[in-house]
Amino acid sequence: MGLNAGEGGSNAGSLQVSATSYMEVSSPRLPSSGSSSRVVNLRRRKIEIEVVEGAPKGPAWHFPGTGTSQHVQVPEHELAEIQHELDQPRKLLSELPATAICGNDILSSVLYSASSVTAKAGKLMPIPLLMVSIVLFFFRFIYEEVVTAIPMNGGTYNALLNTTSKRTAALAACLSILSYVATGVVSATSGVRYLDNQVSIPIVGCTIILLGAFALLAIVGISESSRVAVVIFIHHIIVLTILFVSCVVYGIQNPHIFSDNMHTEFPEV
């Protein structure tokens, strides 16, 4: 192995080259086992190459080519149509279907709970109903605040999920499901029993059919079920109006009925 230590220079247009000298350098070698030469320390590098069996031969990457470019001009009328569609408000329920969905819960509770409370409370029936009304009146402000702060579906579960832990929200969801199922079964059974007083029908079978029909409406969607809710809501309004007018007329024509009821014994608890 040689090292070149030459140096060139130029002076007044002529090239002068100095004498060239060489120095001989021997490459280091490991001494043999029987040699007493000085041990030369060498730096070793270990390279591991993974060999994949059955790998495809050839280059792993190909140049895809220069490609092409296009300048696309979107028509103005298409942009206008897209913008008009984006500017449209979300599909929401109008006031009547929304009121019907909320009102059916209240009015149906009046229809099936009034008779059940009267059968147990007797002449004291107005007192428990008044207590329930007062409690709901105070809860109205809480409901309004929660719905305004979290305008999302989910009821109590969604409200607790955003304010407490998931375990508490899951517990509230389970209790809500039990409450909804119990309310649905009680209201459906009461309605079927009312109809059974007029026409003899199987109570259990008709109750199952009625609950299945409303479950099908819930599966179909809120838009379709809202139309049915409007029909039921109007029916509730008409029935309660007729019942109220009939009770007033009957009470005026038979005033002794009210006084006789007030002199009855208190219900047994």
GROMACS .gro file of C-alpha atoms in nm:
model
  269
    1MET     CA    1   0.000   0.000   0.000
    2GLY     CA    2   0.154   0.334  -0.100
    3LEU     CA    3   0.098   0.698  -0.015
    4ASN     CA    4   0.165   0.972  -0.271
    5ALA     CA    5   0.315   1.284  -0.112
    6GLY     CA    6   0.381   1.476  -0.433
    7GLU     CA    7   0.307   1.843  -0.464
    8GLY     CA    8   0.281   2.044  -0.784
    9GLY     CA    9   0.341   2.412  -0.840
   10SER     CA   10   0.348   2.662  -1.127
   11ASN     CA   11   0.576   2.958  -1.181
   12ALA     CA   12   0.580   3.199  -1.479
   13GLY     CA   13   0.381   2.970  -1.705
   14SER     CA   14   0.606   2.669  -1.654
   15LEU     CA   15   0.510   2.359  -1.452
   16GLN     CA   16   0.767   2.238  -1.205
   17VAL     CA   17   0.709   1.902  -1.033
   18SER     CA   18   0.898   1.820  -0.717
   19ALA     CA   19   1.056   1.487  -0.659
   20THR     CA   20   0.815   1.209  -0.565
   21SER     CA   21   0.881   0.994  -0.259
   22TYR     CA   22   0.711   0.672  -0.156
   23MET     CA   23   0.669   0.508   0.184
   24GLU     CA   24   0.593   0.143   0.219
   25VAL     CA   25   0.327   0.049   0.476
   26SER     CA   26   0.233  -0.308   0.555
   27SER     CA   27  -0.128  -0.403   0.621
   28PRO     CA   28  -0.186  -0.530   0.978
   29ARG     CA   29  -0.222  -0.901   1.017
   30LEU     CA   30  -0.317  -1.120   1.308
   31PRO     CA   31  -0.016  -1.304   1.445
   32SER     CA   32  -0.004  -1.679   1.425
   33SER     CA   33  -0.046  -1.889   1.735
   34GLY     CA   34   0.325  -1.972   1.755
   35SER     CA   35   0.444  -1.618   1.690
   36SER     CA   36   0.556  -1.385   1.960
   37SER     CA   37   0.483  -1.073   1.761
   38ARG     CA   38   0.290  -0.785   1.911
   39VAL     CA   39  -0.084  -0.839   1.898
   40VAL     CA   40  -0.255  -0.599   1.663
   41ASN     CA   41  -0.603  -0.486   1.775
   42LEU     CA   42  -0.848  -0.487   1.490
   43ARG     CA   43  -1.205  -0.349   1.491
   44ARG     CA   44  -1.452  -0.600   1.369
   45ARG     CA   45  -1.809  -0.541   1.245
   46LYS     CA   46  -2.074  -0.810   1.229
   47ILE     CA   47  -2.337  -0.774   0.957
   48GLU     CA   48  -2.646  -0.995   0.960
   49ILE     CA   49  -2.846  -1.027   0.638
   50GLU     CA   50  -3.188  -1.189   0.655
   51VAL     CA   51  -3.255  -1.418   0.362
   52VAL     CA   52  -3.623  -1.461   0.275
   53GLU     CA   53  -3.698  -1.791   0.110
   54GLY     CA   54  -3.917  -1.769  -0.196
   55ALA     CA   55  -3.890  -1.393  -0.227
   56PRO     CA   56  -3.968  -1.257  -0.575
   57LYS     CA   57  -3.665  -1.178  -0.783
   58GLY     CA   58  -3.608  -0.847  -0.949
   59PRO     CA   59  -3.631  -0.488  -0.832
   60ALA     CA   60  -3.866  -0.419  -0.544
   61TRP     CA   61  -3.968  -0.077  -0.677
   62HIS     CA   62  -4.048   0.040  -1.027
   63PHE     CA   63  -4.065   0.396  -1.144
   64PRO     CA   64  -4.434   0.467  -1.202
   65GLY     CA   65  -4.373   0.709  -1.481
   66THR     CA   66  -4.406   1.082  -1.514
   67GLY     CA   67  -4.787   1.068  -1.503
   68THR     CA   68  -5.036   1.325  -1.628
   69SER     CA   69  -5.214   1.628  -1.489
   70GLN     CA   70  -5.553   1.773  -1.574
   71HIS     CA   71  -5.715   2.106  -1.502
   72VAL     CA   72  -6.082   2.047  -1.419
   73GLN     CA   73  -6.332   2.331  -1.424
   74VAL     CA   74  -6.648   2.259  -1.221
   75PRO     CA   75  -6.963   2.407  -1.377
   76GLU     CA   76  -7.113   2.694  -1.182
   77HIS     CA   77  -7.462   2.541  -1.169
   78GLU     CA   78  -7.327   2.225  -1.002
   79LEU     CA   79  -7.147   2.433  -0.740
   80ALA     CA   80  -7.467   2.629  -0.681
   81GLU     CA   81  -7.669   2.309  -0.635
   82ILE     CA   82  -7.416   2.168  -0.388
   83GLN     CA   83  -7.407   2.492  -0.190
   84HIS     CA   84  -7.787   2.508  -0.186
   85GLU     CA   85  -7.802   2.154  -0.050
   86LEU     CA   86  -7.548   2.238   0.221
   87ASP     CA   87  -7.741   2.551   0.319
   88GLN     CA   88  -8.061   2.354   0.376
   89PRO     CA   89  -8.149   2.306   0.745
   90ARG     CA   90  -8.135   1.962   0.894
   91LYS     CA   91  -8.450   1.753   0.868
   92LEU     CA   92  -8.626   1.813   1.196
   93LEU     CA   93  -8.974   1.743   1.323
   94SER     CA   94  -9.224   2.024   1.310
   95GLU     CA   95  -9.405   2.156   1.617
   96LEU     CA   96  -9.709   1.927   1.593
   97PRO     CA   97  -9.523   1.592   1.565
   98ALA     CA   98  -9.275   1.696   1.836
   99THR     CA   99  -9.560   1.803   2.065
  100ALA     CA  100  -9.745   1.480   1.988
  101ILE     CA  101  -9.450   1.261   2.085
  102CYS     CA  102  -9.405   1.445   2.416
  103GLY     CA  103  -9.776   1.492   2.479
  104ASN     CA  104  -9.867   1.127   2.432
  105ASP     CA  105  -9.655   1.038   2.734
  106ILE     CA  106  -9.841   1.284   2.955
  107LEU     CA  107 -10.190   1.225   2.821
  108SER     CA  108 -10.157   0.846   2.820
  109SER     CA  109 -10.043   0.864   3.182
  110VAL     CA  110 -10.359   1.057   3.267
  111LEU     CA  111 -10.577   0.799   3.092
  112TYR     CA  112 -10.439   0.488   3.259
  113SER     CA  113 -10.317   0.625   3.594
  114ALA     CA  114 -10.630   0.816   3.698
  115SER     CA  115 -10.845   0.503   3.720
  116SER     CA  116 -10.569   0.302   3.893
  117VAL     CA  117 -10.516   0.576   4.153
  118THR     CA  118 -10.892   0.611   4.208
  119ALA     CA  119 -10.928   0.237   4.271
  120LYS     CA  120 -10.668   0.255   4.548
  121ALA     CA  121 -10.711   0.607   4.689
  122GLY     CA  122 -11.086   0.647   4.658
  123LYS     CA  123 -11.203   0.997   4.742
  124LEU     CA  124 -10.843   1.099   4.817
  125MET     CA  125 -10.748   1.052   4.452
  126PRO     CA  126 -10.689   1.427   4.385
  127ILE     CA  127 -10.423   1.445   4.659
  128PRO     CA  128 -10.168   1.196   4.513
  129LEU     CA  129 -10.223   1.333   4.164
  130LEU     CA  130 -10.164   1.686   4.293
  131MET     CA  131  -9.844   1.573   4.466
  132VAL     CA  132  -9.716   1.418   4.144
  133SER     CA  133  -9.800   1.736   3.953
  134ILE     CA  134  -9.607   1.950   4.203
  135VAL     CA  135  -9.300   1.725   4.180
  136LEU     CA  136  -9.308   1.736   3.801
  137PHE     CA  137  -9.344   2.114   3.810
  138PHE     CA  138  -9.019   2.150   4.003
  139PHE     CA  139  -8.846   1.899   3.777
  140ARG     CA  140  -8.949   2.107   3.477
  141PHE     CA  141  -8.668   2.357   3.538
  142ILE     CA  142  -8.411   2.076   3.569
  143TYR     CA  143  -8.530   1.916   3.247
  144GLU     CA  144  -8.517   2.250   3.068
  145GLU     CA  145  -8.162   2.320   3.186
  146VAL     CA  146  -8.034   1.973   3.095
  147VAL     CA  147  -8.193   1.968   2.750
  148THR     CA  148  -8.065   2.318   2.676
  149ALA     CA  149  -7.711   2.233   2.788
  150ILE     CA  150  -7.696   1.890   2.618
  151PRO     CA  151  -7.941   1.892   2.323
  152MET     CA  152  -7.880   1.528   2.238
  153ASN     CA  153  -8.082   1.210   2.246
  154GLY     CA  154  -8.029   0.970   2.532
  155GLY     CA  155  -8.222   1.123   2.819
  156THR     CA  156  -8.085   1.065   3.167
  157TYR     CA  157  -7.807   0.838   3.040
  158ASN     CA  158  -7.658   1.105   2.815
  159ALA     CA  159  -7.685   1.371   3.085
  160LEU     CA  160  -7.509   1.154   3.346
  161LEU     CA  161  -7.250   1.037   3.093
  162ASN     CA  162  -7.138   1.398   3.044
  163THR     CA  163  -7.142   1.486   3.415
  164THR     CA  164  -7.054   1.168   3.608
  165SER     CA  165  -6.877   0.837   3.552
  166LYS     CA  166  -6.968   0.571   3.298
  167ARG     CA  167  -7.074   0.330   3.572
  168THR     CA  168  -7.328   0.575   3.711
  169ALA     CA  169  -7.461   0.649   3.363
  170ALA     CA  170  -7.492   0.277   3.286
  171LEU     CA  171  -7.683   0.222   3.611
  172ALA     CA  172  -7.920   0.505   3.524
  173ALA     CA  173  -7.967   0.360   3.176
  174CYS     CA  174  -8.062   0.020   3.320
  175LEU     CA  175  -8.311   0.178   3.559
  176SER     CA  176  -8.455   0.388   3.276
  177ILE     CA  177  -8.504   0.079   3.059
  178LEU     CA  178  -8.685  -0.098   3.344
  179SER     CA  179  -8.902   0.209   3.400
  180TYR     CA  180  -8.989   0.240   3.030
  181VAL     CA  181  -9.073  -0.130   3.000
  182ALA     CA  182  -9.288  -0.123   3.314
  183THR     CA  183  -9.468   0.192   3.199
  184GLY     CA  184  -9.532   0.045   2.855
  185VAL     CA  185  -9.667  -0.281   2.995
  186VAL     CA  186  -9.892  -0.108   3.251
  187SER     CA  187 -10.034   0.139   2.999
  188ALA     CA  188 -10.090  -0.131   2.736
  189THR     CA  189 -10.260  -0.359   2.989
  190SER     CA  190 -10.483  -0.078   3.114
  191GLY     CA  191 -10.588   0.011   2.760
  192VAL     CA  192 -10.667  -0.350   2.674
  193ARG     CA  193 -10.868  -0.389   2.995
  194TYR     CA  194 -11.069  -0.078   2.906
  195LEU     CA  195 -11.148  -0.234   2.570
  196ASP     CA  196 -11.229  -0.567   2.735
  197ASN     CA  197 -11.509  -0.398   2.930
  198GLN     CA  198 -11.678  -0.320   2.599
  199VAL     CA  199 -11.576  -0.620   2.388
  200SER     CA  200 -11.458  -0.955   2.522
  201ILE     CA  201 -11.096  -0.997   2.404
  202PRO     CA  202 -10.792  -1.194   2.528
  203ILE     CA  203 -10.605  -0.950   2.751
  204VAL     CA  204 -10.258  -1.107   2.740
  205GLY     CA  205 -10.256  -1.169   2.364
  206CYS     CA  206 -10.388  -0.824   2.276
  207THR     CA  207 -10.137  -0.660   2.511
  208ILE     CA  208  -9.848  -0.840   2.338
  209ILE     CA  209  -9.980  -0.741   1.995
  210LEU     CA  210 -10.017  -0.377   2.101
  211LEU     CA  211  -9.663  -0.360   2.241
  212GLY     CA  212  -9.527  -0.533   1.930
  213ALA     CA  213  -9.697  -0.277   1.706
  214PHE     CA  214  -9.537   0.016   1.889
  215ALA     CA  215  -9.199  -0.160   1.888
  216LEU     CA  216  -9.229  -0.195   1.511
  217LEU     CA  217  -9.302   0.176   1.480
  218ALA     CA  218  -8.991   0.255   1.684
  219ILE     CA  219  -8.779   0.033   1.457
  220VAL     CA  220  -8.915   0.193   1.138
  221GLY     CA  221  -8.799   0.540   1.243
  222ILE     CA  222  -8.899   0.861   1.414
  223SER     CA  223  -9.039   1.028   1.101
  224GLU     CA  224  -9.286   0.749   1.034
  225SER     CA  225  -9.377   0.696   1.400
  226SER     CA  226  -9.435   1.070   1.445
  227ARG     CA  227  -9.729   1.052   1.205
  228VAL     CA  228  -9.886   0.779   1.414
  229ALA     CA  229  -9.806   0.981   1.726
  230VAL     CA  230  -9.998   1.278   1.584
  231VAL     CA  231 -10.304   1.059   1.525
  232ILE     CA  232 -10.284   0.917   1.879
  233PHE     CA  233 -10.228   1.266   2.023
  234ILE     CA  234 -10.535   1.408   1.851
  235HIS     CA  235 -10.734   1.103   1.964
  236HIS     CA  236 -10.623   1.163   2.324
  237ILE     CA  237 -10.727   1.528   2.307
  238ILE     CA  238 -11.070   1.440   2.169
  239VAL     CA  239 -11.129   1.162   2.423
  240LEU     CA  240 -11.023   1.374   2.721
  241THR     CA  241 -11.233   1.666   2.601
  242ILE     CA  242 -11.541   1.446   2.564
  243LEU     CA  243 -11.474   1.289   2.904
  244PHE     CA  244 -11.434   1.627   3.073
  245VAL     CA  245 -11.753   1.769   2.922
  246SER     CA  246 -11.947   1.452   3.006
  247CYS     CA  247 -11.828   1.460   3.367
  248VAL     CA  248 -11.926   1.825   3.407
  249VAL     CA  249 -12.273   1.763   3.262
  250TYR     CA  250 -12.321   1.449   3.471
  251GLY     CA  251 -12.207   1.628   3.787
  252ILE     CA  252 -12.451   1.914   3.729
  253GLN     CA  253 -12.740   1.677   3.664
  254ASN     CA  254 -12.656   1.452   3.961
  255PRO     CA  255 -12.506   1.668   4.238
  256HIS     CA  256 -12.568   1.404   4.506
  257ILE     CA  257 -12.303   1.174   4.352
  258PHE     CA  258 -12.018   1.398   4.463
  259SER     CA  259 -12.154   1.445   4.817
  260ASP     CA  260 -12.212   1.070   4.854
  261ASN     CA  261 -11.854   1.000   4.749
  262MET     CA  262 -11.722   1.247   5.003
  263HIS     CA  263 -11.904   1.060   5.284
  264THR     CA  264 -11.752   0.724   5.200
  265GLU     CA  265 -11.489   0.557   5.416
  266PHE     CA  266 -11.119   0.605   5.357
  267PRO     CA  267 -10.961   0.338   5.141
  268GLU     CA  268 -10.778   0.052   5.308
  269VAL     CA  269 -10.401   0.070   5.281
   0.00000   0.00000   0.00000
